[in-house]
PDB file of C-alpha atoms and ligand atoms in Angstrom:
ATOM      1  CA  MET A   1       0.000   0.000   0.000  1.00  0.00           C
ATOM      2  CA  ARG A   2       1.445   3.349  -1.099  1.00  0.00           C
ATOM      3  CA  VAL A   3       0.458   6.712   0.396  1.00  0.00           C
ATOM      4  CA  ILE A   4       1.543   9.679  -1.714  1.00  0.00           C
ATOM      5  CA  GLU A   5       1.108  13.291  -0.681  1.00  0.00           C
ATOM      6  CA  MET A   6       0.193  15.767  -3.401  1.00  0.00           C
ATOM      7  CA  GLU A   7      -1.015  19.334  -3.946  1.00  0.00           C
ATOM      8  CA  ALA A   8      -4.531  19.666  -5.371  1.00  0.00           C
ATOM      9  CA  ARG A   9      -5.692  22.542  -7.541  1.00  0.00           C
ATOM     10  CA  SER A  10      -9.266  22.688  -6.219  1.00  0.00           C
ATOM     11  CA  ALA A  11     -11.387  21.161  -3.488  1.00  0.00           C
ATOM     12  CA  LEU A  12     -15.012  21.996  -4.186  1.00  0.00           C
ATOM     13  CA  VAL A  13     -16.018  20.478  -7.512  1.00  0.00           C
ATOM     14  CA  LYS A  14     -19.327  20.804  -9.344  1.00  0.00           C
ATOM     15  CA  SER A  15     -21.077  17.479  -9.378  1.00  0.00           C
ATOM     16  CA  GLY A  16     -22.629  15.454 -12.155  1.00  0.00           C
ATOM     17  CA  LEU A  17     -24.538  13.320  -9.635  1.00  0.00           C
ATOM     18  CA  GLY A  18     -28.304  13.727  -9.429  1.00  0.00           C
ATOM     19  CA  GLY A  19     -29.376  15.813  -6.435  1.00  0.00           C
ATOM     20  CA  VAL A  20     -25.803  16.817  -5.556  1.00  0.00           C
ATOM     21  CA  ASP A  21     -24.383  20.256  -6.384  1.00  0.00           C
ATOM     22  CA  TYR A  22     -20.791  19.942  -5.197  1.00  0.00           C
ATOM     23  CA  VAL A  23     -18.466  17.137  -4.182  1.00  0.00           C
ATOM     24  CA  VAL A  24     -15.280  17.145  -2.134  1.00  0.00           C
ATOM     25  CA  ASN A  25     -12.799  14.282  -2.506  1.00  0.00           C
ATOM     26  CA  PRO A  26      -9.887  14.736  -0.088  1.00  0.00           C
ATOM     27  CA  TYR A  27      -8.105  11.686  -1.519  1.00  0.00           C
ATOM     28  CA  THR A  28      -7.571  10.146  -4.938  1.00  0.00           C
ATOM     29  CA  GLY A  29      -7.638   6.379  -4.815  1.00  0.00           C
ATOM     30  CA  CYS A  30      -9.193   4.277  -2.110  1.00  0.00           C
ATOM     31  CA  ARG A  31      -7.627   1.664   0.118  1.00  0.00           C
ATOM     32  CA  PHE A  32     -10.892  -0.248   0.376  1.00  0.00           C
ATOM     33  CA  GLY A  33     -10.407  -1.363  -3.250  1.00  0.00           C
ATOM     34  CA  CYS A  34     -13.927  -2.728  -3.774  1.00  0.00           C
ATOM     35  CA  ALA A  35     -14.212  -5.072  -6.761  1.00  0.00           C
ATOM     36  CA  TYR A  36     -17.267  -3.195  -8.090  1.00  0.00           C
ATOM     37  CA  CYS A  37     -15.877   0.339  -7.614  1.00  0.00           C
ATOM     38  CA  TYR A  38     -16.925   2.768 -10.356  1.00  0.00           C
ATOM     39  CA  ALA A  39     -14.306   5.340  -9.271  1.00  0.00           C
ATOM     40  CA  THR A  40     -11.361   3.415 -10.714  1.00  0.00           C
ATOM     41  CA  PHE A  41     -11.376   5.802 -13.688  1.00  0.00           C
ATOM     42  CA  MET A  42      -9.704   8.264 -11.283  1.00  0.00           C
ATOM     43  CA  SER A  43      -6.515   6.241 -11.605  1.00  0.00           C
ATOM     44  CA  ARG A  44      -5.701   7.967 -14.881  1.00  0.00           C
ATOM     45  CA  TYR A  45      -5.591  11.380 -13.148  1.00  0.00           C
ATOM     46  CA  VAL A  46      -2.704  10.155 -11.030  1.00  0.00           C
ATOM     47  CA  SER A  47      -1.122   8.007 -13.751  1.00  0.00           C
ATOM     48  CA  GLU A  48      -1.675   4.750 -11.877  1.00  0.00           C
ATOM     49  CA  PRO A  49      -2.715   1.440 -13.440  1.00  0.00           C
ATOM     50  CA  VAL A  50      -6.385   0.569 -12.862  1.00  0.00           C
ATOM     51  CA  GLU A  51      -5.316  -2.906 -11.721  1.00  0.00           C
ATOM     52  CA  GLU A  52      -3.637  -1.347  -8.696  1.00  0.00           C
ATOM     53  CA  TRP A  53      -6.788   0.428  -7.434  1.00  0.00           C
ATOM     54  CA  GLY A  54      -6.804  -0.172  -3.673  1.00  0.00           C
ATOM     55  CA  GLU A  55      -3.003  -0.254  -3.502  1.00  0.00           C
ATOM     56  CA  TYR A  56      -2.394   3.496  -3.456  1.00  0.00           C
ATOM     57  CA  VAL A  57      -3.916   6.637  -1.983  1.00  0.00           C
ATOM     58  CA  TYR A  58      -3.004  10.163  -3.051  1.00  0.00           C
ATOM     59  CA  VAL A  59      -3.465  12.569  -0.160  1.00  0.00           C
ATOM     60  CA  LYS A  60      -4.446  16.109  -1.183  1.00  0.00           C
ATOM     61  CA  ARG A  61      -2.601  17.708   1.700  1.00  0.00           C
ATOM     62  CA  ASN A  62      -3.745  21.269   0.845  1.00  0.00           C
ATOM     63  CA  VAL A  63      -7.419  20.350   0.387  1.00  0.00           C
ATOM     64  CA  VAL A  64      -8.655  21.972   3.610  1.00  0.00           C
ATOM     65  CA  GLU A  65      -6.875  25.242   2.854  1.00  0.00           C
ATOM     66  CA  LEU A  66      -8.291  25.243  -0.703  1.00  0.00           C
ATOM     67  CA  PHE A  67     -11.745  24.388   0.555  1.00  0.00           C
ATOM     68  CA  GLU A  68     -11.742  27.223   3.103  1.00  0.00           C
ATOM     69  CA  ARG A  69     -10.736  29.653   0.382  1.00  0.00           C
ATOM     70  CA  GLU A  70     -13.352  28.393  -2.089  1.00  0.00           C
ATOM     71  CA  LEU A  71     -16.061  28.443   0.568  1.00  0.00           C
ATOM     72  CA  ALA A  72     -15.191  32.017   1.521  1.00  0.00           C
ATOM     73  CA  ARG A  73     -15.536  33.017  -2.151  1.00  0.00           C
ATOM     74  CA  MET A  74     -18.908  31.273  -2.573  1.00  0.00           C
ATOM     75  CA  ARG A  75     -21.637  33.788  -3.335  1.00  0.00           C
ATOM     76  CA  PRO A  76     -24.432  33.977  -0.709  1.00  0.00           C
ATOM     77  CA  GLU A  77     -27.078  32.658  -3.141  1.00  0.00           C
ATOM     78  CA  ARG A  78     -24.983  29.531  -3.734  1.00  0.00           C
ATOM     79  CA  ARG A  79     -24.734  28.661  -0.075  1.00  0.00           C
ATOM     80  CA  THR A  80     -27.959  26.726  -0.193  1.00  0.00           C
ATOM     81  CA  ARG A  81     -26.361  24.171  -2.499  1.00  0.00           C
ATOM     82  CA  SER A  82     -25.655  20.634  -1.409  1.00  0.00           C
ATOM     83  CA  ILE A  83     -22.176  19.302  -0.694  1.00  0.00           C
ATOM     84  CA  PHE A  84     -21.386  15.589  -0.804  1.00  0.00           C
ATOM     85  CA  ILE A  85     -18.266  14.023   0.740  1.00  0.00           C
ATOM     86  CA  SER A  86     -17.155  11.978  -1.190  1.00  0.00           C
ATOM     87  CA  SER A  87     -18.027  10.772  -4.666  1.00  0.00           C
ATOM     88  CA  VAL A  88     -14.880   8.987  -5.897  1.00  0.00           C
ATOM     89  CA  THR A  89     -13.053   7.997  -2.730  1.00  0.00           C
ATOM     90  CA  ASP A  90     -13.920   6.994   0.800  1.00  0.00           C
ATOM     91  CA  PRO A  91     -13.512  10.045   3.067  1.00  0.00           C
ATOM     92  CA  TYR A  92     -12.903   7.861   6.143  1.00  0.00           C
ATOM     93  CA  GLN A  93     -10.438   5.334   4.763  1.00  0.00           C
ATOM     94  CA  GLY A  94      -7.337   4.598   6.857  1.00  0.00           C
ATOM     95  CA  ALA A  95      -5.317   7.648   5.732  1.00  0.00           C
ATOM     96  CA  GLU A  96      -7.951   9.940   7.279  1.00  0.00           C
ATOM     97  CA  ALA A  97      -6.907   8.828  10.780  1.00  0.00           C
ATOM     98  CA  LYS A  98      -3.544  10.518  10.179  1.00  0.00           C
ATOM     99  CA  TYR A  99      -4.349  13.353   7.766  1.00  0.00           C
ATOM    100  CA  ARG A 100      -7.787  14.425   9.088  1.00  0.00           C
ATOM    101  CA  LEU A 101      -8.669  16.149   5.803  1.00  0.00           C
ATOM    102  CA  THR A 102     -12.343  15.157   5.868  1.00  0.00           C
ATOM    103  CA  ARG A 103     -12.505  16.466   9.394  1.00  0.00           C
ATOM    104  CA  GLY A 104     -10.852  19.708   8.279  1.00  0.00           C
ATOM    105  CA  VAL A 105     -13.450  20.221   5.540  1.00  0.00           C
ATOM    106  CA  LEU A 106     -16.279  19.566   8.013  1.00  0.00           C
ATOM    107  CA  GLU A 107     -14.709  21.960  10.527  1.00  0.00           C
ATOM    108  CA  ALA A 108     -14.729  24.688   7.884  1.00  0.00           C
ATOM    109  CA  LEU A 109     -18.392  23.995   7.106  1.00  0.00           C
ATOM    110  CA  ALA A 110     -19.310  23.977  10.809  1.00  0.00           C
ATOM    111  CA  ARG A 111     -17.430  27.228  11.452  1.00  0.00           C
ATOM    112  CA  GLU A 112     -19.342  28.914   8.639  1.00  0.00           C
ATOM    113  CA  GLN A 113     -22.617  27.261   9.714  1.00  0.00           C
ATOM    114  CA  TYR A 114     -23.034  26.314   6.081  1.00  0.00           C
ATOM    115  CA  PRO A 115     -26.801  26.402   5.481  1.00  0.00           C
ATOM    116  CA  GLY A 116     -27.004  24.037   2.499  1.00  0.00           C
ATOM    117  CA  SER A 117     -27.252  20.304   2.927  1.00  0.00           C
ATOM    118  CA  VAL A 118     -24.053  18.404   3.674  1.00  0.00           C
ATOM    119  CA  ALA A 119     -23.808  14.617   3.465  1.00  0.00           C
ATOM    120  CA  VAL A 120     -21.019  12.124   3.968  1.00  0.00           C
ATOM    121  CA  LEU A 121     -20.892   8.566   2.685  1.00  0.00           C
ATOM    122  CA  THR A 122     -18.406   5.966   3.852  1.00  0.00           C
ATOM    123  CA  LYS A 123     -17.860   2.314   4.637  1.00  0.00           C
ATOM    124  CA  SER A 124     -15.951   3.089   7.804  1.00  0.00           C
ATOM    125  CA  PRO A 125     -17.028   3.537  11.416  1.00  0.00           C
ATOM    126  CA  MET A 126     -14.230   6.114  11.652  1.00  0.00           C
ATOM    127  CA  LEU A 127     -16.883   8.728  10.916  1.00  0.00           C
ATOM    128  CA  LEU A 128     -18.044   8.395  14.538  1.00  0.00           C
ATOM    129  CA  ARG A 129     -14.959  10.434  15.435  1.00  0.00           C
ATOM    130  CA  ASP A 130     -16.655  13.488  13.849  1.00  0.00           C
ATOM    131  CA  ILE A 131     -20.046  13.328  15.577  1.00  0.00           C
ATOM    132  CA  ASP A 132     -19.213  16.592  17.360  1.00  0.00           C
ATOM    133  CA  LEU A 133     -19.026  18.346  13.970  1.00  0.00           C
ATOM    134  CA  PHE A 134     -22.079  16.569  12.520  1.00  0.00           C
ATOM    135  CA  ARG A 135     -24.075  18.020  15.408  1.00  0.00           C
ATOM    136  CA  GLU A 136     -22.992  21.547  14.532  1.00  0.00           C
ATOM    137  CA  LEU A 137     -24.033  21.448  10.872  1.00  0.00           C
ATOM    138  CA  PRO A 138     -27.530  22.842  10.281  1.00  0.00           C
ATOM    139  CA  ASP A 139     -28.514  20.386   7.541  1.00  0.00           C
ATOM    140  CA  PHE A 140     -26.444  17.244   7.799  1.00  0.00           C
ATOM    141  CA  GLU A 141     -26.818  13.566   6.991  1.00  0.00           C
ATOM    142  CA  ALA A 142     -24.415  10.663   7.551  1.00  0.00           C
ATOM    143  CA  GLY A 143     -24.501   7.630   5.300  1.00  0.00           C
ATOM    144  CA  LEU A 144     -22.885   4.221   5.371  1.00  0.00           C
ATOM    145  CA  THR A 145     -22.727   1.886   2.421  1.00  0.00           C
ATOM    146  CA  VAL A 146     -23.821  -1.591   3.404  1.00  0.00           C
ATOM    147  CA  THR A 147     -23.973  -4.204   0.676  1.00  0.00           C
ATOM    148  CA  SER A 148     -24.643  -7.236   2.815  1.00  0.00           C
ATOM    149  CA  GLY A 149     -25.554  -8.218   6.345  1.00  0.00           C
ATOM    150  CA  GLU A 150     -23.210 -11.173   6.054  1.00  0.00           C
ATOM    151  CA  ASP A 151     -19.533 -10.443   6.302  1.00  0.00           C
ATOM    152  CA  GLU A 152     -18.541 -13.547   4.292  1.00  0.00           C
ATOM    153  CA  ILE A 153     -20.499 -12.399   1.269  1.00  0.00           C
ATOM    154  CA  SER A 154     -18.985  -8.980   1.033  1.00  0.00           C
ATOM    155  CA  ARG A 155     -15.460 -10.022   2.003  1.00  0.00           C
ATOM    156  CA  TRP A 156     -14.494 -10.875  -1.538  1.00  0.00           C
ATOM    157  CA  LEU A 157     -16.156  -7.766  -2.946  1.00  0.00           C
ATOM    158  CA  GLU A 158     -14.810  -5.286  -0.405  1.00  0.00           C
ATOM    159  CA  VAL A 159     -11.572  -6.893   0.696  1.00  0.00           C
ATOM    160  CA  HIS A 160     -10.100  -4.018   2.697  1.00  0.00           C
ATOM    161  CA  ALA A 161     -13.272  -2.283   3.911  1.00  0.00           C
ATOM    162  CA  PRO A 162     -14.524  -2.622   7.501  1.00  0.00           C
ATOM    163  CA  PRO A 163     -17.014  -5.503   7.884  1.00  0.00           C
ATOM    164  CA  PRO A 164     -20.700  -4.679   7.252  1.00  0.00           C
ATOM    165  CA  ARG A 165     -21.625  -5.540  10.834  1.00  0.00           C
ATOM    166  CA  ARG A 166     -19.394  -2.668  12.048  1.00  0.00           C
ATOM    167  CA  ARG A 167     -20.981  -0.295   9.552  1.00  0.00           C
ATOM    168  CA  ILE A 168     -24.446  -1.207  10.798  1.00  0.00           C
ATOM    169  CA  GLU A 169     -23.243  -0.640  14.365  1.00  0.00           C
ATOM    170  CA  ALA A 170     -21.970   2.785  13.275  1.00  0.00           C
ATOM    171  CA  LEU A 171     -25.417   3.588  11.875  1.00  0.00           C
ATOM    172  CA  ARG A 172     -26.932   2.561  15.188  1.00  0.00           C
ATOM    173  CA  ALA A 173     -24.496   4.779  17.114  1.00  0.00           C
ATOM    174  CA  LEU A 174     -25.257   7.756  14.870  1.00  0.00           C
ATOM    175  CA  ASN A 175     -28.993   7.246  15.260  1.00  0.00           C
ATOM    176  CA  GLU A 176     -28.610   7.012  19.016  1.00  0.00           C
ATOM    177  CA  ALA A 177     -26.608  10.243  18.942  1.00  0.00           C
ATOM    178  CA  GLY A 178     -29.491  11.954  17.143  1.00  0.00           C
ATOM    179  CA  ILE A 179     -27.679  12.338  13.788  1.00  0.00           C
ATOM    180  CA  ARG A 180     -29.836  11.953  10.679  1.00  0.00           C
ATOM    181  CA  THR A 181     -28.651   8.879   8.792  1.00  0.00           C
ATOM    182  CA  TYR A 182     -29.145   6.915   5.626  1.00  0.00           C
ATOM    183  CA  ALA A 183     -27.887   3.608   4.345  1.00  0.00           C
ATOM    184  CA  PHE A 184     -26.623   3.150   0.829  1.00  0.00           C
ATOM    185  CA  VAL A 185     -27.444  -0.395  -0.243  1.00  0.00           C
ATOM    186  CA  GLY A 186     -25.444  -0.720  -3.371  1.00  0.00           C
ATOM    187  CA  PRO A 187     -24.586  -2.305  -5.496  1.00  0.00           C
ATOM    188  CA  LEU A 188     -27.269  -4.919  -4.967  1.00  0.00           C
ATOM    189  CA  VAL A 189     -25.404  -8.199  -4.846  1.00  0.00           C
ATOM    190  CA  PRO A 190     -26.829 -10.151  -7.794  1.00  0.00           C
ATOM    191  CA  HIS A 191     -27.199 -13.458  -5.985  1.00  0.00           C
ATOM    192  CA  PHE A 192     -29.797 -11.783  -3.736  1.00  0.00           C
ATOM    193  CA  VAL A 193     -32.246 -12.896  -6.419  1.00  0.00           C
ATOM    194  CA  GLU A 194     -31.557 -16.556  -5.638  1.00  0.00           C
ATOM    195  CA  ARG A 195     -31.041 -15.959  -1.943  1.00  0.00           C
ATOM    196  CA  SER A 196     -33.523 -13.228  -1.103  1.00  0.00           C
ATOM    197  CA  GLU A 197     -33.323 -14.191   2.578  1.00  0.00           C
ATOM    198  CA  LEU A 198     -29.911 -12.467   2.626  1.00  0.00           C
ATOM    199  CA  LEU A 199     -31.403  -9.185   1.434  1.00  0.00           C
ATOM    200  CA  GLU A 200     -34.238  -9.609   3.929  1.00  0.00           C
ATOM    201  CA  ASP A 201     -31.670 -10.100   6.662  1.00  0.00           C
ATOM    202  CA  LEU A 202     -29.786  -6.958   5.603  1.00  0.00           C
ATOM    203  CA  PHE A 203     -32.913  -4.781   5.663  1.00  0.00           C
ATOM    204  CA  ALA A 204     -33.989  -6.264   9.011  1.00  0.00           C
ATOM    205  CA  ARG A 205     -30.587  -5.413  10.487  1.00  0.00           C
ATOM    206  CA  LEU A 206     -30.717  -1.879   9.105  1.00  0.00           C
ATOM    207  CA  ALA A 207     -34.234  -1.334  10.446  1.00  0.00           C
ATOM    208  CA  GLU A 208     -33.213  -2.711  13.818  1.00  0.00           C
ATOM    209  CA  ALA A 209     -30.311  -0.215  13.890  1.00  0.00           C
ATOM    210  CA  GLY A 210     -32.819   2.608  13.394  1.00  0.00           C
ATOM    211  CA  VAL A 211     -32.229   3.278   9.690  1.00  0.00           C
ATOM    212  CA  ARG A 212     -35.248   4.863   8.017  1.00  0.00           C
ATOM    213  CA  ARG A 213     -33.830   6.202   4.740  1.00  0.00           C
ATOM    214  CA  VAL A 214     -32.086   4.130   2.092  1.00  0.00           C
ATOM    215  CA  TYR A 215     -30.630   4.571  -1.348  1.00  0.00           C
ATOM    216  CA  VAL A 216     -30.533   1.348  -3.316  1.00  0.00           C
ATOM    217  CA  GLU A 217     -28.459   0.870  -6.453  1.00  0.00           C
ATOM    218  CA  HIS A 218     -28.107  -1.845  -9.054  1.00  0.00           C
ATOM    219  CA  LEU A 219     -24.724  -3.160 -10.030  1.00  0.00           C
ATOM    220  CA  ASN A 220     -23.083  -0.852 -12.535  1.00  0.00           C
ATOM    221  CA  ALA A 221     -21.956  -3.216 -15.279  1.00  0.00           C
ATOM    222  CA  LYS A 222     -20.063  -0.793 -17.491  1.00  0.00           C
ATOM    223  CA  GLY A 223     -17.161  -2.443 -19.284  1.00  0.00           C
ATOM    224  CA  TYR A 224     -14.303  -0.994 -17.210  1.00  0.00           C
ATOM    225  CA  ILE A 225     -16.044  -1.985 -13.960  1.00  0.00           C
ATOM    226  CA  ARG A 226     -16.941  -5.462 -15.165  1.00  0.00           C
ATOM    227  CA  LYS A 227     -13.353  -6.158 -16.129  1.00  0.00           C
ATOM    228  CA  ARG A 228     -12.210  -5.977 -12.486  1.00  0.00           C
ATOM    229  CA  LEU A 229     -15.341  -7.554 -11.073  1.00  0.00           C
ATOM    230  CA  ASP A 230     -15.307 -10.513 -13.443  1.00  0.00           C
ATOM    231  CA  ALA A 231     -11.849 -11.501 -12.256  1.00  0.00           C
ATOM    232  CA  VAL A 232     -13.131 -11.667  -8.660  1.00  0.00           C
ATOM    233  CA  VAL A 233     -16.415 -13.381  -9.510  1.00  0.00           C
ATOM    234  CA  ALA A 234     -14.614 -16.026 -11.608  1.00  0.00           C
ATOM    235  CA  LYS A 235     -13.275 -17.519  -8.358  1.00  0.00           C
ATOM    236  CA  GLN A 236     -16.768 -17.863  -6.861  1.00  0.00           C
ATOM    237  CA  PRO A 237     -19.168 -20.837  -6.895  1.00  0.00           C
ATOM    238  CA  GLU A 238     -21.280 -21.495  -9.979  1.00  0.00           C
ATOM    239  CA  LEU A 239     -24.456 -20.003  -8.410  1.00  0.00           C
ATOM    240  CA  VAL A 240     -22.690 -16.686  -7.844  1.00  0.00           C
ATOM    241  CA  ARG A 241     -21.106 -16.653 -11.308  1.00  0.00           C
ATOM    242  CA  ALA A 242     -24.474 -17.316 -12.950  1.00  0.00           C
ATOM    243  CA  ALA A 243     -26.174 -14.570 -10.940  1.00  0.00           C
ATOM    244  CA  TYR A 244     -23.533 -12.034 -11.981  1.00  0.00           C
ATOM    245  CA  ALA A 245     -23.894 -13.014 -15.616  1.00  0.00           C
ATOM    246  CA  GLU A 246     -27.658 -12.484 -15.295  1.00  0.00           C
ATOM    247  CA  ALA A 247     -27.283  -9.189 -13.451  1.00  0.00           C
ATOM    248  CA  ARG A 248     -27.329  -7.167 -16.654  1.00  0.00           C
ATOM    249  CA  THR A 249     -30.724  -8.374 -17.799  1.00  0.00           C
ATOM    250  CA  ARG A 250     -33.816  -6.269 -17.236  1.00  0.00           C
ATOM    251  CA  GLU A 251     -35.621  -9.332 -15.888  1.00  0.00           C
ATOM    252  CA  HIS A 252     -33.027  -9.843 -13.183  1.00  0.00           C
ATOM    253  CA  ARG A 253     -33.146  -6.199 -12.164  1.00  0.00           C
ATOM    254  CA  ALA A 254     -36.943  -6.202 -12.089  1.00  0.00           C
ATOM    255  CA  ARG A 255     -36.901  -9.184  -9.725  1.00  0.00           C
ATOM    256  CA  LEU A 256     -34.451  -7.438  -7.417  1.00  0.00           C
ATOM    257  CA  GLU A 257     -36.571  -4.284  -7.475  1.00  0.00           C
ATOM    258  CA  GLN A 258     -39.636  -6.266  -6.488  1.00  0.00           C
ATOM    259  CA  ILE A 259     -37.812  -7.743  -3.477  1.00  0.00           C
ATOM    260  CA  VAL A 260     -36.516  -4.297  -2.491  1.00  0.00           C
ATOM    261  CA  SER A 261     -39.920  -2.686  -2.767  1.00  0.00           C
ATOM    262  CA  GLU A 262     -41.481  -5.318  -0.477  1.00  0.00           C
ATOM    263  CA  LEU A 263     -38.730  -4.818   2.079  1.00  0.00           C
ATOM    264  CA  ILE A 264     -39.009  -1.026   2.002  1.00  0.00           C
ATOM    265  CA  GLU A 265     -42.717  -1.345   2.696  1.00  0.00           C
ATOM    266  CA  ARG A 266     -42.295  -4.005   5.385  1.00  0.00           C
ATOM    267  CA  HIS A 267     -39.854  -1.836   7.331  1.00  0.00           C
ATOM    268  CA  GLY A 268     -41.602   1.486   6.698  1.00  0.00           C
ATOM    269  CA  MET A 269     -38.480   2.974   5.107  1.00  0.00           C
ATOM    270  CA  GLU A 270     -38.115   5.826   2.647  1.00  0.00           C
ATOM    271  CA  LEU A 271     -36.560   4.823  -0.674  1.00  0.00           C
ATOM    272  CA  ARG A 272     -34.527   7.851  -1.672  1.00  0.00           C
ATOM    273  CA  LEU A 273     -34.935   9.088  -5.267  1.00  0.00           C
ATOM    274  CA  GLY A 274     -38.119   7.000  -5.353  1.00  0.00           C
ATOM    275  CA  ALA A 275     -36.530   4.097  -7.215  1.00  0.00           C
ATOM    276  CA  VAL A 276     -33.558   1.768  -7.298  1.00  0.00           C
ATOM    277  CA  ILE A 277     -30.714   3.662  -8.979  1.00  0.00           C
ATOM    278  CA  ASP A 278     -29.959   2.066 -12.304  1.00  0.00           C
ATOM    279  CA  HIS A 279     -27.370   2.412 -15.017  1.00  0.00           C
ATOM    280  CA  PRO A 280     -29.172   2.152 -18.336  1.00  0.00           C
ATOM    281  CA  GLU A 281     -25.975   1.782 -20.284  1.00  0.00           C
ATOM    282  CA  SER A 282     -25.376  -1.520 -18.488  1.00  0.00           C
ATOM    283  CA  GLU A 283     -28.789  -2.875 -19.413  1.00  0.00           C
ATOM    284  CA  THR A 284     -27.834  -3.835 -22.870  1.00  0.00           C
ATOM    285  CA  ARG A 285     -28.415  -7.535 -22.597  1.00  0.00           C
ATOM    286  CA  ARG A 286     -31.797  -9.196 -22.588  1.00  0.00           C
ATOM    287  CA  ARG A 287     -32.319 -12.747 -21.571  1.00  0.00           C
ATOM    288  CA  PRO A 288     -32.575 -14.812 -24.760  1.00  0.00           C
TER     289      PRO A 288
HETATM  290  S1  SF4 B   1     -15.176   2.434  -0.715  1.00  0.00           S
HETATM  291 FE1  SF4 B   1     -16.164   3.430  -2.472  1.00  0.00          FE
HETATM  292  S2  SF4 B   1     -14.515   4.601  -3.476  1.00  0.00           S
HETATM  293 FE2  SF4 B   1     -13.558   3.110  -2.104  1.00  0.00          FE
HETATM  294  S3  SF4 B   1     -13.097   1.358  -3.405  1.00  0.00           S
HETATM  295 FE3  SF4 B   1     -15.073   0.990  -2.409  1.00  0.00          FE
HETATM  296  S4  SF4 B   1     -16.609   1.737  -3.879  1.00  0.00           S
HETATM  297 FE4  SF4 B   1     -14.615   2.603  -4.473  1.00  0.00          FE
END
């Protein structure tokens, strides 16, 4: 694992994500190295091979300073805009314990009492360190990505990320601390279709931890993502391999959506964006 310090040129970046105005990514690269990660395209900005995603992290050591400056320059009418931390890295991966860049960005927002919505999304319970700042932000939400209630299932997809059970415990702790939370269930693991009891278990655990708002996303099967994922899935049992091959069909996705919709209703949750997030460009294959 390589950690490389660098100087960034900007911190607050306009976002192409639906419902998000700006993103802040204090790091380039991500130690968690998930097999399904869509952010691997960032490797070309730091001239690293895609295959080594998860093996390096570029630390933007001046990101807090840049962010403070950009925030100070933000016109008053823009201060209602939403800020998301982070879109192409995990803001609470291991390097954050030392560099505290995510914390620095949140401190700046708390100092300014930034009135727009601010959200973080991570796979790490390290975010609990910043509860003091979350409390100070007027419109704040903390999210954890949880792809499975069973550690063994996600282990081969998210090799270096903290186990899902710890993420669910972090959600519980945030809820108990009175912080507004959400869970990001994505990507939906394709073999949930064959083993829907696993998805039921995940939703039951989330509900039990006090989660009321969820985003749910289908697997993004774009070519560059599939290339990495296929190599991991190839080592899995036949059932899993077949489910991943099917995952690009509309029929498969419709079945997953049906299961999700029943679970959302059963647990009285809010499905954010009103639907499972999909990636139309990956839905190119129909079942023969
Ligand atoms: S935690 Fe997020 S950014 Fe990091 S490797 Fe996994 S999917 Fe990619």
